[in-house]
Every structure is written in C-alpha cells, then in structure tokens.
C-alpha cells in the first residue's frame, strides 16, 4: 500500500467513523444504556448508604470499584452487541456494496466500525465516571482518580470482545443472527468460566478420584479460556475495577490488543474473501 | 467353561482390578533434601518446608532465620496439589556446611549450631527471637526449670482447691445440721505460667542476610550434597513506615474495622463517636511474603499485601475538617459499662484515674450530628510533636439525605437523549 492509498484509506476510515458516531448519537440506544449505567451506579451507592442503617462505620479503599464493575459489564455488552449488528447490518441494508464501490477497503471499514464501538465504550465509561463523581459529591463518598485509572485499564481489556463480535458479524448475513450468536457464545463462555471457577473452589481433599480429575480438567480449561476467551479479558477489567491487583497488567493489555488486532485482521480477510456475497 | 467358572473368573478379574486401583492411590516417595526453615516474617518465626521442586527460598533482610536442610521422603499429593513429606519414614540431618554464594562468589560458610525460638510474651504474644549456641541452651534450661516449678505449684494448687471444696461441702453439711462450724479459708490462687516460652531445641544454620539474590548449598567434605542447591531471595518491605488504623464503632465496641492503606478512607455516620487505634504496618510484595510463609503457595505476581505490626500507643490525634474547629485528641482509656438491670446495651465512658485497667484505649473522635458531608483529615502526632509519616487518613461523614437527587441525576442521560431527539425532529439538525 503506497502513501496515496494509505491516505485514501485513512480518509475513508475517518468519514465512516464520523458517520457511525453521528448515527450512534442520533439513536436513543446510547442514552438508554447510559441511563441504565447511571441507575445501576446509583443503586449501588444507595446500597452503601443503606449500610449506615445498621452500622455507623465502614472502611473502603475503593468504593467506586464495585459500581464501576457493573458499569463496565453493561457498557462492554452494549458495545459488543452494537459491533455484532454493525457489519451484518450494513450487509442486510445493502449499503456495503455502495461503500466498497468507492475507495473504502475492507480494512478501513472494519477499523472504522471497531473504532466506533471503542468510542461508544469509552464514552459510556466516561459518563459512568462523571456520574460517580456527582454521586460522590452529593453523599461524600470518595471516588477519585483511581476511577479514571480503572477505566483506562479497562479499555484494552474489552477490545477482544469487540473484535470477535465484529468477526461474527462479518461471518453471517443478518444482524439478528450475529447478535444471537454473540449472546449464545458469551453465555457458553461465561458458563465454562463459571464451571472452571466452581471447580477450583471445590476442596480437593473431599473429592472422589473421578471428581478430582474432573476438577483438574475444568481448572485447565479455565486456564486456557483465560487467554482464549474474549469474555475473560472483559472479566479481568471488571476484576480490576473491583480491586483485584493488576498482576502482569502490561502483558495482559498487550495480549488483549494483539487478540483484538488478530480478530480485526481476520474480519477484514473474511470480508475480502467473501466479497459482497451475502 | 461352565457358568460358575465364568463367574469365578470375572470375580477374580474384578478383585485384581480393585487391588490395582488401591495400589494406584499409594504415591511413590523419593528421598529428597527438604529445607525445614523457621523464617522470620516480621514479628515471629514461622515454620515452613521447601522441597527440591521449589527452587527459591524467600527471607526477610536483616533478621535471623533458621535454615535446617534434612533428608526425608517427599511425594506429590495431587489432591492438595503440593509436595508433602513423610517425616516418620525418614528424618535425617543433612551433614556438612552451608555455603552462601552471591553471583558465584562465596559470602559465608556456616556450621550447624544449637538453636531455640523464644517467645518473650508467650506463645501467642506475637513476638519471637532466635537464640543460638549457649544462649539457646541456657534459655531452654531456664524455661524447663520454670515450667517444672509451675507444674509442681499447679498440682499443689489443684490439691489445695480440692481440699477447700471438700471442706466447704463439709461446712455446708454442718450448717444444715445446725452445728456451729468455721468457714474454711480460701486457698491461694493458682500460679501464673511462665511467660517467656522457649520452644524445643533444634540444630540448624542461622542466616541473616542483606537484600539481594543468593545461592545456597550444603557441602560435605568438599562435595556438594545432591539436591541441596537453592536460590535465596532476601527482601525488605516496599514501605515500612505505613500506619494502619483500627476503627472501633461506638455501637459495637468488640468489633474492629481496619484501614490498612493510606487510600482506605473511613466512612462514618454523622453524630457518632469512633474510637481510633494506630498500628504500625508494612507493605510487601505479595508473592515474596506469601512464599516466605508457604514456599509452595501459588500467588500471582505483581500484587502487594499490607502486614500489620505492633500497636502504636500514645501521641496525639489531629483531626481537621473544613468548617469545623480542629481537634487534638489525647490517647486515653475507656470503660464499657453494661446497662443496669436486665436492659440490653452499654455506655462507653473515660476510665477514671486509678479505676483499674480500661476496656479500650484509643483516640475518641466525636462527629457532630450536623457534620454530614464533612471530611476530616486525621494525622498522628508523636510525643515530640512530629506528625508520623503514613498516618494520614480521610474520615468522611456520609450525607445520606439526598436520595431523590441521586435518582434524578441518574435520569440525566435519558433527559439529554430525549431533548436531542426532540430537537432533531423539530429540524434542529438540518
């Protein structure tokens, strides 16, 4: 790709991104999701306040962590579903042909969709931080710079989820199918990870030999999923918000970014290979 | 083959399979050099075992640690996912000298010495010291003598108590009969046990190293004992000047909440009194501290852990909140008085001078009922008037009286979205 093609691709990416962000802002969905996030945060803060009906003292290093974890789950799921609907939606509405007739390539198109979803996620998280700051000001609960740091750490962790959702979206013909597949995949992965955590929590001394081997198998499966499942990366972001230590954070963030890059490359390759076949 | 022959053959096969299953549960044991260490973990020495499969031993810098390599039988126990040891099967001292090297250069060559771990405040006093050589032998001898005297006196006291109870029963019987009898004298109270506990004598190498990475091995007659090589990581706290605060709520004086780290804010309701007790604290790399306590523990890298140390009595607590008068609180004792009669409840009041030992000694911070929304900055000042580093905490008085406003704030995005959509429909975005 020479300089001119690169400039054209960048311009195409910018135009598509601006169009998609504008469309997102005009849709009621982000406002509804932001309201949902705000309501969940408020409910959690109300729960903190309810503690004082029976207690007079509590100590918390990061009271924003738990509510922010909920915020990350909601925002990440919304961004993933939005990504799932995006490419398939363009196919369904036959707008992909128009786009690909112009200078926009599959790479720029996929990157624009991905960037839009990242922007949506970051916007929702920024709003969550702003809302927490407002709540903190009213009730005098300390939501400080740690909240901003947590959001910054959460962003790379949700990238694989968005990338894989885009890939699924590119692989199917209808937006509804893509959304359904993403939901089913997320549920299956969540069930597998929950199973692995349940197995790890079983006291090994009290298990039969068969159960002990099953436990080992599930623990190994959980270890594999922690690197392979996009949901596991998003779950780490929730864990970070809830106060888990940022162990090997740089490695994790690099792995998440590389995972997302692979998923995006695969999506672009799939679109190139399938062309406009629906 | 007849049917009963077939049955017998099947039964034999099933029994053989069952026998094999049972045999498969017996783990194979191997001779191994296991380090049985008494590692100092900041306040006390803790026993831990380091098998050959764990290449690194973690120790705190600047403290005496007892290192005791021994031949024993080691095997992996899959249910616990760790190596365990058959000390009854084999438990032999590894003969030789312990060589300590750093980047290949010999740092020290140690010989085994007699050792004993002493607990000056008793076994649960939270403090220990490693005694060596003649001091260990002498301390152990003195403790054994004191324990023998205590046991003898305890037996005598038990006998005196039994005699007293028998005399008391006789006195009550005499009184019931109407006879005039003298009340038997009470026996002396049982003796207090010796405080300075000294554990069993042992023999080992005493290591006290500066921070860094070392290598150790046992050398006997110029030859390295196979399986005795280990790395040693000697470390210090990441922060040694931190102060943890225990907070005792007024309504549950037996319960303590701890603010370990400077970022752990204390939240209180308005109009209460909180009792604050400072303690020294140290921040460690969690992996190192956990592996010092349990060499086979699995812990993710990069975490930190706060370890609480001794209480810091005395000094003055400075409490300052914007808009409220600054307070200088003294360290003082408080007594808990149960409510009179059958009523439930208690009051906490300062212990008058000479009224005996207080139930609680702390700084008492009373938050005014109208201080909702205020944030106190707490600082601990020592006897010389210097503010202790790491003692700063924020104590926030929560303001729970705005539930309606909180819910209204949550609807802001919906209202914004609705306004934007309405504006667009009316042609605002043309």
XYZ file of C-alpha atoms in Angstrom:
708
model
C 0.000 0.000 0.000
C 1.565 3.284 -1.080
C 1.191 6.686 0.574
C -1.738 7.775 -1.549
C -3.680 4.580 -0.868
C -2.929 4.917 2.796
C -4.233 8.500 2.817
C -7.359 7.401 0.959
C -7.920 4.546 3.404
C -7.420 6.916 6.356
C -9.876 9.362 4.840
C -12.370 6.586 4.234
C -11.922 5.406 7.830
C -12.446 8.958 9.162
C -15.572 9.504 7.037
C -17.071 6.186 8.084
C -16.221 6.772 11.726
C -17.788 10.246 11.691
C -20.907 8.848 10.015
C -21.199 5.972 12.502
C -20.602 8.163 15.562
C -23.212 10.639 14.302
C -25.660 7.791 13.813
C -24.942 6.498 17.293
C -25.585 9.915 18.814
C -28.876 10.168 16.944
C -30.024 6.782 18.151
C -31.801 6.545 21.522
C -29.870 3.392 22.481
C -26.682 5.000 23.923
C -28.771 7.345 26.071
C -30.861 4.435 27.314
C -27.699 2.456 28.134
C -26.113 5.485 29.854
C -29.286 5.852 31.921
C -29.149 2.155 32.796
C -25.499 2.505 33.845
C -26.356 5.590 35.935
C -29.288 3.825 37.601
C -27.118 0.817 38.471
C -24.398 3.088 39.904
C -26.979 4.998 41.935
C -28.484 1.762 43.220
C -25.046 0.591 44.363
C -24.348 3.898 46.114
C -27.771 3.688 47.765
C -26.727 0.247 48.994
C -23.606 1.797 50.549
C -25.804 4.347 52.286
C -28.151 1.596 53.458
C -25.165 0.133 55.352
C -25.497 3.062 57.733
C -28.971 1.920 58.784
C -27.303 -0.856 60.806
C -23.652 0.269 61.033
C -22.064 3.582 61.874
C -18.617 2.950 60.356
C -17.214 1.251 57.300
C -13.806 1.318 55.662
C -13.308 1.153 51.907
C -10.181 1.650 49.810
C -12.043 1.954 46.535
C -15.804 2.266 46.920
C -16.155 3.056 43.207
C -14.833 -0.380 42.239
C -17.997 -2.464 42.544
C -20.347 0.027 40.831
C -17.777 0.654 38.130
C -17.545 -3.120 37.555
C -21.281 -3.174 36.815
C -20.820 -0.173 34.520
C -18.050 -1.975 32.604
C -20.221 -5.095 32.143
C -23.176 -3.114 30.774
C -21.077 -0.858 28.528
C -18.979 -3.760 27.187
C -22.053 -5.880 26.409
C -23.736 -2.971 24.659
C -20.610 -2.191 22.616
C -20.248 -5.901 21.718
C -23.869 -6.188 20.582
C -23.507 -2.953 18.664
C -20.406 -4.405 16.955
C -22.294 -7.624 16.214
C -25.065 -5.717 14.488
C -22.760 -3.365 12.559
C -21.225 -5.310 9.620
C -24.172 -7.675 9.209
C -26.471 -4.651 9.400
C -24.639 -2.987 6.504
C -24.960 -6.231 4.509
C -28.621 -6.502 5.338
C -29.307 -2.920 4.259
C -27.190 -3.422 1.103
C -25.036 -0.411 1.960
C -21.840 -2.464 1.880
C -21.885 -2.598 -1.929
C -22.035 1.193 -2.110
C -19.173 1.585 0.354
C -16.930 -0.958 -1.365
C -17.545 0.597 -4.793
C -15.719 3.684 -3.524
C -12.173 3.964 -2.146
C -13.063 2.264 1.151
C -11.390 -1.116 1.610
C -12.387 -3.887 3.979
C -9.594 -2.937 6.409
C -10.653 0.704 6.741
C -14.296 -0.345 7.006
C -13.642 -2.868 9.791
C -11.354 -0.450 11.618
C -13.999 2.307 11.443
C -16.655 0.003 12.893
C -14.272 -1.122 15.620
C -13.232 2.445 16.472
C -16.878 3.487 16.700
C -17.537 0.718 19.233
C -14.436 1.664 21.212
C -15.563 5.301 21.214
C -19.024 4.233 22.405
C -17.490 2.149 25.221
C -15.121 4.928 26.311
C -17.955 7.493 26.198
C -20.177 5.308 28.361
C -17.357 4.741 30.844
C -16.534 8.460 30.955
C -20.154 9.163 31.685
C -20.061 6.499 34.420
C -17.041 8.253 35.966
C -18.777 11.642 35.756
C -21.906 10.217 37.339
C -19.870 8.633 40.136
C -18.138 11.973 40.731
C -21.545 13.671 41.018
C -22.834 10.996 43.402
C -19.618 11.208 45.428
C -20.010 14.969 45.726
C -23.574 14.640 46.991
C -23.084 11.812 49.525
C -19.373 12.422 50.319
C -18.034 9.094 49.120
C -14.514 9.321 47.731
C -14.490 8.469 44.023
C -11.144 9.819 42.944
C -8.524 9.436 40.252
C -8.492 5.692 40.825
C -11.774 5.544 38.938
C -10.211 7.205 35.888
C -7.252 4.813 36.096
C -9.586 1.819 36.243
C -11.424 2.995 33.132
C -8.119 3.500 31.320
C -7.098 -0.044 32.259
C -10.496 -1.450 31.263
C -10.373 -0.132 27.683
C -7.759 -2.558 26.285
C -9.430 -5.446 28.115
C -12.734 -5.135 26.228
C -11.087 -4.848 22.799
C -11.034 -8.646 22.145
C -14.777 -8.841 22.832
C -15.446 -6.087 20.299
C -13.080 -7.645 17.745
C -14.659 -11.108 17.995
C -18.171 -9.613 17.806
C -17.168 -7.845 14.573
C -15.777 -11.117 13.202
C -19.047 -12.922 13.939
C -20.922 -10.035 12.365
C -18.831 -10.325 9.189
C -19.360 -14.084 9.048
C -23.177 -14.023 8.916
C -25.740 -12.381 6.678
C -28.233 -10.924 9.118
C -27.746 -8.615 12.098
C -30.201 -10.584 14.195
C -28.236 -13.813 13.624
C -24.981 -12.055 14.570
C -26.441 -10.651 17.785
C -27.914 -14.029 18.684
C -24.603 -15.788 18.030
C -22.687 -13.269 20.160
C -25.167 -13.712 23.004
C -25.002 -17.529 22.778
C -21.180 -17.514 22.590
C -20.987 -15.140 25.565
C -23.342 -17.325 27.605
C -21.398 -20.502 26.760
C -18.051 -18.908 27.602
C -19.453 -17.442 30.822
C -20.822 -20.877 31.776
C -17.464 -22.533 31.043
C -15.571 -19.941 33.088
C -18.087 -20.226 35.933
C -17.649 -24.010 35.813
C -13.868 -23.654 35.995
C -14.136 -21.266 38.955
C -16.593 -23.579 40.682
C -14.209 -26.495 40.198
C -11.244 -24.509 41.528
C -13.247 -23.596 44.640
C -14.031 -27.255 45.454
C -11.874 -28.520 48.334
C -9.684 -31.134 46.576
C -9.294 -33.305 49.670
C -13.027 -34.013 49.822
C -13.484 -35.127 46.211
C -13.686 -38.627 44.796
C -10.915 -39.549 42.387
C -13.229 -39.047 39.389
C -14.296 -35.634 40.672
C -10.676 -34.728 41.362
C -9.770 -35.466 37.727
C -12.836 -33.564 36.500
C -11.778 -30.688 38.710
C -8.268 -30.750 37.221
C -9.751 -30.819 33.710
C -12.017 -27.839 34.406
C -9.180 -25.891 36.034
C -7.001 -26.443 32.937
C -9.935 -25.453 30.742
C -10.304 -22.275 32.792
C -6.586 -21.522 32.346
C -6.945 -21.993 28.592
C -10.076 -19.838 28.461
C -8.354 -17.060 30.408
C -6.184 -16.474 27.316
C -8.583 -17.559 24.562
C -11.979 -16.260 25.664
C -12.644 -12.594 24.850
C -15.090 -12.583 27.740
C -12.260 -13.496 30.131
C -10.394 -10.322 29.201
C -13.527 -8.240 29.838
C -13.995 -10.061 33.149
C -10.456 -9.039 34.109
C -11.451 -5.420 33.522
C -14.345 -5.949 35.948
C -11.944 -7.570 38.407
C -9.576 -4.624 38.159
C -12.467 -2.284 38.924
C -13.439 -4.407 41.918
C -9.965 -4.073 43.425
C -8.073 -7.071 42.069
C -4.354 -6.433 41.824
C -3.218 -5.509 38.331
C -0.945 -8.538 38.034
C 1.103 -8.664 34.832
C -1.026 -5.835 33.564
C 1.247 -4.795 30.718
C 1.366 -8.378 29.428
C -2.412 -8.723 29.671
C -3.042 -5.417 27.929
C -0.605 -6.355 25.135
C -2.261 -9.763 24.789
C -5.702 -8.119 24.624
C -4.595 -5.607 21.972
C -2.902 -8.362 19.934
C -6.034 -10.516 20.231
C -8.221 -7.655 19.002
C -5.795 -6.924 16.146
C -5.938 -10.586 15.088
C -9.731 -10.573 15.227
C -9.856 -7.383 13.133
C -7.401 -8.782 10.587
C -9.484 -11.962 10.388
C -12.642 -9.891 9.919
C -11.083 -7.829 7.121
C -9.747 -11.014 5.485
C -13.196 -12.610 5.714
C -14.842 -9.604 4.092
C -12.205 -9.536 1.373
C -12.530 -13.267 0.756
C -16.305 -13.356 0.754
C -16.545 -10.070 -1.090
C -20.060 -8.783 -1.092
C -21.587 -12.257 -1.017
C -24.425 -12.250 1.407
C -16.247 -73.480 30.577
C -19.186 -73.773 32.918
C -21.191 -70.799 34.079
C -19.833 -70.849 37.660
C -16.264 -70.969 36.284
C -17.016 -67.892 34.214
C -18.437 -66.113 37.271
C -15.356 -67.004 39.303
C -13.066 -65.727 36.558
C -14.980 -62.433 36.361
C -14.871 -62.064 40.153
C -11.095 -62.650 40.171
C -10.638 -60.080 37.391
C -12.756 -57.519 39.300
C -10.770 -58.131 42.503
C -7.490 -57.795 40.626
C -8.658 -54.502 39.099
C -9.792 -53.221 42.505
C -6.413 -54.154 44.007
C -4.660 -52.250 41.243
C -6.890 -49.214 41.884
C -5.993 -49.272 45.561
C -2.303 -49.632 44.755
C -2.525 -46.698 42.347
C -3.513 -44.410 45.229
C -0.210 -45.063 47.053
C 2.077 -42.269 45.812
C 5.703 -43.075 45.034
C 8.030 -41.472 47.603
C 11.554 -40.347 46.904
C 14.480 -39.371 49.096
C 14.833 -35.584 48.977
C 16.644 -32.750 50.713
C 13.896 -30.603 52.203
C 14.642 -27.301 53.929
C 12.709 -27.105 57.191
C 13.029 -23.417 57.963
C 11.960 -21.114 60.750
C 11.659 -17.909 58.739
C 11.188 -14.555 60.425
C 8.118 -12.921 58.912
C 8.303 -9.527 60.619
C 7.164 -10.334 64.138
C 7.548 -14.065 64.658
C 9.382 -17.053 63.231
C 7.146 -19.356 61.206
C 7.896 -22.954 60.266
C 7.818 -23.787 56.560
C 9.084 -26.545 54.276
C 10.845 -26.072 50.977
C 11.068 -29.180 48.740
C 13.602 -29.507 45.889
C 10.862 -28.645 43.381
C 10.698 -25.114 44.861
C 13.900 -23.533 43.635
C 13.766 -20.349 45.713
C 13.651 -19.664 49.430
C 12.374 -16.199 50.440
C 13.716 -14.459 53.557
C 13.365 -11.055 55.186
C 16.532 -8.973 55.218
C 18.313 -8.131 58.459
C 16.767 -10.836 60.656
C 17.943 -14.204 61.959
C 16.383 -17.162 60.138
C 16.871 -20.821 60.986
C 17.719 -22.963 57.945
C 17.602 -26.700 58.505
C 18.169 -28.979 55.456
C 17.047 -32.552 56.121
C 16.812 -35.850 54.276
C 13.219 -37.034 54.159
C 10.754 -38.806 51.876
C 8.886 -36.440 49.591
C 5.913 -37.121 47.331
C 3.398 -35.142 45.343
C -0.123 -35.243 46.677
C -2.431 -34.365 43.765
C -5.444 -33.594 45.911
C -3.563 -30.769 47.661
C -1.513 -30.034 44.545
C 1.670 -29.819 46.581
C 4.610 -31.866 47.825
C 4.231 -33.402 51.269
C 6.766 -35.201 53.416
C 6.927 -38.468 55.331
C 8.933 -37.330 58.358
C 8.161 -40.562 60.222
C 9.662 -42.585 57.370
C 12.911 -40.599 57.156
C 14.124 -37.570 59.062
C 17.889 -37.095 58.998
C 20.030 -34.002 59.324
C 21.980 -33.192 56.134
C 25.565 -33.287 57.315
C 28.008 -30.628 56.160
C 28.436 -26.876 55.966
C 26.048 -24.417 54.342
C 27.659 -22.305 51.641
C 26.135 -18.970 50.734
C 27.186 -17.504 47.409
C 26.266 -14.368 45.531
C 26.927 -14.272 41.782
C 29.251 -17.195 42.302
C 31.366 -15.501 44.992
C 31.446 -17.180 48.390
C 29.777 -14.992 51.025
C 29.716 -17.289 54.036
C 30.278 -20.868 55.102
C 28.078 -21.738 58.068
C 28.108 -24.601 60.517
C 25.160 -26.008 62.400
C 24.522 -24.560 65.828
C 22.092 -25.272 68.642
C 19.032 -23.059 68.318
C 15.780 -22.339 70.089
C 12.931 -19.985 69.241
C 11.934 -17.912 72.274
C 8.608 -16.118 72.704
C 9.170 -13.365 75.306
C 5.429 -12.542 75.549
C 4.234 -16.146 75.482
C 3.313 -18.400 72.573
C 0.504 -16.062 71.495
C 2.344 -12.852 72.305
C 3.129 -12.172 68.657
C 6.906 -11.820 69.122
C 9.782 -14.274 68.830
C 13.573 -14.310 68.838
C 16.002 -16.918 67.551
C 18.517 -17.909 70.210
C 21.702 -19.713 69.299
C 24.512 -21.655 70.959
C 24.924 -21.388 74.705
C 22.199 -18.748 74.969
C 19.690 -21.172 73.437
C 20.712 -23.996 75.792
C 20.572 -21.708 78.823
C 17.192 -20.196 77.882
C 15.719 -23.626 77.283
C 17.087 -24.918 80.593
C 15.654 -21.924 82.459
C 12.298 -22.280 80.759
C 12.154 -26.013 81.529
C 13.003 -25.292 85.174
C 10.342 -22.566 85.359
C 7.814 -24.886 83.684
C 8.663 -27.688 86.153
C 8.218 -25.312 89.122
C 4.945 -24.080 87.607
C 3.675 -27.635 87.088
C 4.569 -28.570 90.660
C 2.825 -25.485 92.044
C -0.171 -26.105 89.812
C -0.532 -29.636 91.183
C -0.238 -28.254 94.729
C -2.812 -25.558 93.946
C -5.171 -28.182 92.476
C -4.831 -30.280 95.605
C -5.440 -27.219 97.830
C -8.510 -26.346 95.759
C -9.854 -29.910 96.043
C -9.269 -29.841 99.823
C -11.004 -26.469 100.062
C -14.036 -27.742 98.123
C -14.261 -30.813 100.347
C -14.039 -28.604 103.480
C -16.698 -26.302 102.024
C -19.051 -29.229 101.406
C -18.476 -30.399 104.987
C -19.127 -26.846 106.256
C -22.433 -26.707 104.344
C -23.464 -30.112 105.716
C -22.605 -28.920 109.271
C -24.604 -25.728 108.751
C -27.580 -27.799 107.510
C -27.424 -29.900 110.673
C -27.399 -26.738 112.783
C -23.869 -27.233 114.060
C -21.613 -24.237 114.530
C -18.684 -24.513 112.110
C -15.967 -22.224 110.844
C -15.877 -21.311 107.141
C -12.759 -22.932 105.611
C -10.109 -20.456 104.393
C -9.835 -19.940 100.658
C -6.728 -21.451 99.029
C -4.145 -19.328 97.278
C -4.955 -18.629 93.599
C -3.316 -20.941 91.052
C 0.133 -19.774 89.923
C 0.656 -17.940 86.638
C 2.522 -19.906 83.988
C 5.985 -18.861 82.825
C 5.684 -16.098 80.238
C 8.913 -16.492 78.370
C 8.158 -19.631 76.338
C 11.114 -21.338 74.691
C 10.359 -23.968 72.040
C 12.209 -27.262 71.664
C 15.909 -27.097 70.887
C 16.987 -27.655 67.335
C 20.121 -27.552 65.239
C 20.497 -25.573 62.080
C 22.195 -22.792 60.191
C 21.406 -19.204 61.133
C 21.103 -16.874 58.156
C 20.933 -13.088 58.418
C 21.447 -11.505 55.007
C 21.210 -8.134 53.292
C 18.680 -7.713 50.424
C 19.541 -9.478 47.191
C 19.635 -12.802 45.422
C 21.907 -15.545 46.760
C 22.575 -19.220 46.174
C 22.956 -21.795 48.949
C 24.067 -25.421 49.064
C 25.305 -27.911 51.610
C 28.905 -29.033 51.169
C 30.251 -32.128 52.929
C 33.975 -32.920 52.704
C 34.321 -30.686 49.661
C 31.395 -32.254 47.773
C 28.045 -30.578 47.177
C 25.198 -32.616 48.661
C 22.907 -33.514 45.777
C 19.536 -31.736 45.883
C 20.662 -29.138 48.436
C 21.064 -26.235 45.977
C 18.544 -23.419 46.307
C 18.304 -19.759 45.399
C 17.579 -17.298 48.189
C 15.730 -14.029 47.636
C 16.237 -11.680 50.562
C 13.834 -8.761 50.535
C 12.668 -5.752 52.529
C 9.209 -4.147 52.822
C 8.201 -1.928 49.900
C 7.053 0.516 52.567
C 7.949 0.160 56.191
C 6.597 3.436 57.536
C 2.872 2.954 56.993
C 0.364 3.159 59.780
C -2.844 1.138 59.829
C -5.835 2.418 61.774
C -8.252 0.218 63.652
C -11.668 1.842 63.981
C -13.997 0.702 66.751
C -17.620 1.736 66.200
C -19.370 3.086 69.241
C -22.292 0.691 68.921
C -20.126 -2.452 68.559
C -17.086 -1.934 70.681
C -15.830 -5.507 70.306
C -15.602 -5.192 66.527
C -12.666 -3.558 64.775
C -12.518 -2.370 61.191
C -9.077 -1.701 59.774
C -7.959 0.976 57.357
C -4.719 -0.669 56.198
C -3.570 1.568 53.381
C -3.422 5.375 53.240
C -6.052 5.280 50.459
C -8.572 3.324 52.532
C -10.952 6.055 53.662
C -13.028 5.709 56.819
C -16.755 6.414 56.370
C -18.907 7.292 59.366
C -22.467 8.358 60.009
C -22.969 11.843 61.500
C -23.422 12.146 65.262
C -21.339 9.124 66.316
C -18.132 8.566 68.220
C -15.435 6.482 66.547
C -12.514 5.056 68.543
C -9.273 5.062 66.567
C -6.192 2.923 67.298
C -2.989 3.280 65.232
C -0.768 0.307 64.381
C 2.499 0.084 62.523
C 2.151 -1.510 59.098
C 4.408 -2.710 56.305
C 3.713 -3.129 52.615
C 5.242 -6.170 50.921
C 5.384 -7.720 47.506
C 2.635 -10.318 47.996
C 4.376 -13.088 46.060
C 7.503 -12.834 48.210
C 5.675 -12.549 51.522
C 3.282 -15.405 50.708
C 6.155 -17.658 49.578
C 8.127 -16.778 52.697
C 5.233 -18.174 54.721
C 4.427 -21.067 52.362
C 7.106 -21.832 49.727
C 4.665 -23.910 47.650
C 1.893 -21.299 47.607
C 0.686 -20.189 44.227
C 0.203 -16.446 44.046
C 0.004 -14.134 41.052
C 2.910 -11.775 40.583
C 2.601 -8.038 40.966
C 0.277 -7.929 43.974
C 1.062 -6.216 47.246
C -0.015 -7.043 50.765
C -0.152 -4.987 53.951
C 1.075 -6.693 57.088
C 0.035 -5.198 60.392
C 2.657 -4.932 63.092
C 2.708 -3.686 66.682
C 0.215 -1.210 68.130
C 1.409 2.395 68.472
C 0.012 3.660 71.750
C 0.273 7.263 72.857
C 0.697 10.514 70.988
C -1.989 12.891 69.798
C -4.546 12.606 67.013
C -5.030 15.766 64.961
C -8.449 15.870 63.304
C -9.211 18.738 60.995
C -12.271 19.275 58.789
C -13.121 22.330 56.705
C -15.663 24.473 58.543
C -15.253 22.634 61.824
C -12.938 23.516 64.706
C -9.694 21.475 64.649
C -9.403 18.850 67.354
C -6.401 17.483 69.229
C -7.389 14.172 70.742
C -5.491 12.514 73.554
C -4.764 8.791 73.846
C -6.834 7.608 76.768
C -8.597 4.673 78.361
C -12.329 3.977 78.248
C -14.517 1.679 80.314
C -17.575 -0.110 78.992
C -20.460 -0.129 81.474
C -23.313 -2.505 80.886
C -26.821 -1.066 81.267
C -28.257 -1.552 84.740
C -30.785 -4.297 85.450
C -31.959 -6.550 82.651
C -31.742 -3.876 79.977
C -29.619 -4.506 76.909
C -26.908 -2.026 75.967
C -23.867 -0.261 77.345
C -22.188 3.090 77.607
C -18.540 3.893 76.960
C -17.030 6.457 79.312
C -13.468 7.597 80.090
C -11.886 5.428 82.749
C -11.302 7.495 85.915
C -7.721 7.660 87.157
C -6.887 4.696 89.392
C -10.043 2.814 88.415
C -8.167 -0.164 87.035
C -7.445 -1.391 83.542
C -9.594 0.229 80.818
C -11.572 -1.936 78.391
C -10.437 0.093 75.414
C -7.573 2.543 74.940
C -7.903 4.760 71.883
C -8.442 8.213 70.412
C -12.162 9.059 70.589
C -13.389 11.248 67.740
C -16.935 12.541 68.139
C -18.525 13.663 64.893
C -21.219 16.334 65.378
C -24.715 15.440 64.189
C -24.658 18.397 61.804
C -21.341 17.435 60.184
C -22.868 15.392 57.316
C -20.738 15.863 54.206
C -17.629 16.919 56.150
C -14.267 15.239 55.574
C -11.772 15.024 58.423
C -8.075 14.743 57.784
C -6.543 12.559 60.510
C -2.858 12.793 61.407
C -0.983 11.032 64.190
C 1.449 13.184 66.142
C 4.045 11.503 68.318
C 5.081 12.624 71.815
C 7.626 15.077 70.376
C 5.004 16.868 68.250
C 6.115 15.338 64.934
C 3.453 14.055 62.552
C 4.033 10.340 61.849
C 4.693 9.565 58.203
C 2.000 7.366 56.650
C -0.562 8.141 59.347
C -2.771 10.395 57.197
C -6.309 9.163 56.668
C -9.524 10.730 55.468
C -12.587 10.209 57.619
C -15.674 11.047 55.583
C -19.013 11.784 57.185
C -21.590 10.474 54.730
C -24.609 12.528 53.806
C -27.498 10.180 53.104
C -30.257 12.746 52.955
C -30.455 13.265 49.172
C -31.972 10.039 47.795
C -34.308 11.944 45.452
C -31.449 13.992 43.984
C -29.399 10.838 43.345
C -32.190 9.219 41.321
C -32.792 12.480 39.443
C -29.115 12.635 38.455
C -29.457 9.106 37.043
C -32.103 10.266 34.607
C -29.860 12.978 33.124
C -28.741 10.910 30.081
C -32.327 9.909 29.284
C -33.414 13.548 29.506
C -30.457 14.650 27.355
C -31.217 11.979 24.755
C -34.903 12.866 24.698
C -34.099 16.574 24.300
C -31.677 15.860 21.415
C -34.139 13.611 19.611
C -36.908 16.152 20.040
C -34.649 18.913 18.734
C -33.776 16.781 15.688
C -37.426 16.069 14.944
C -38.175 19.772 15.044
C -35.471 20.309 12.448
C -32.585 21.354 14.707
C -30.073 19.139 12.905
C -30.776 20.218 9.336
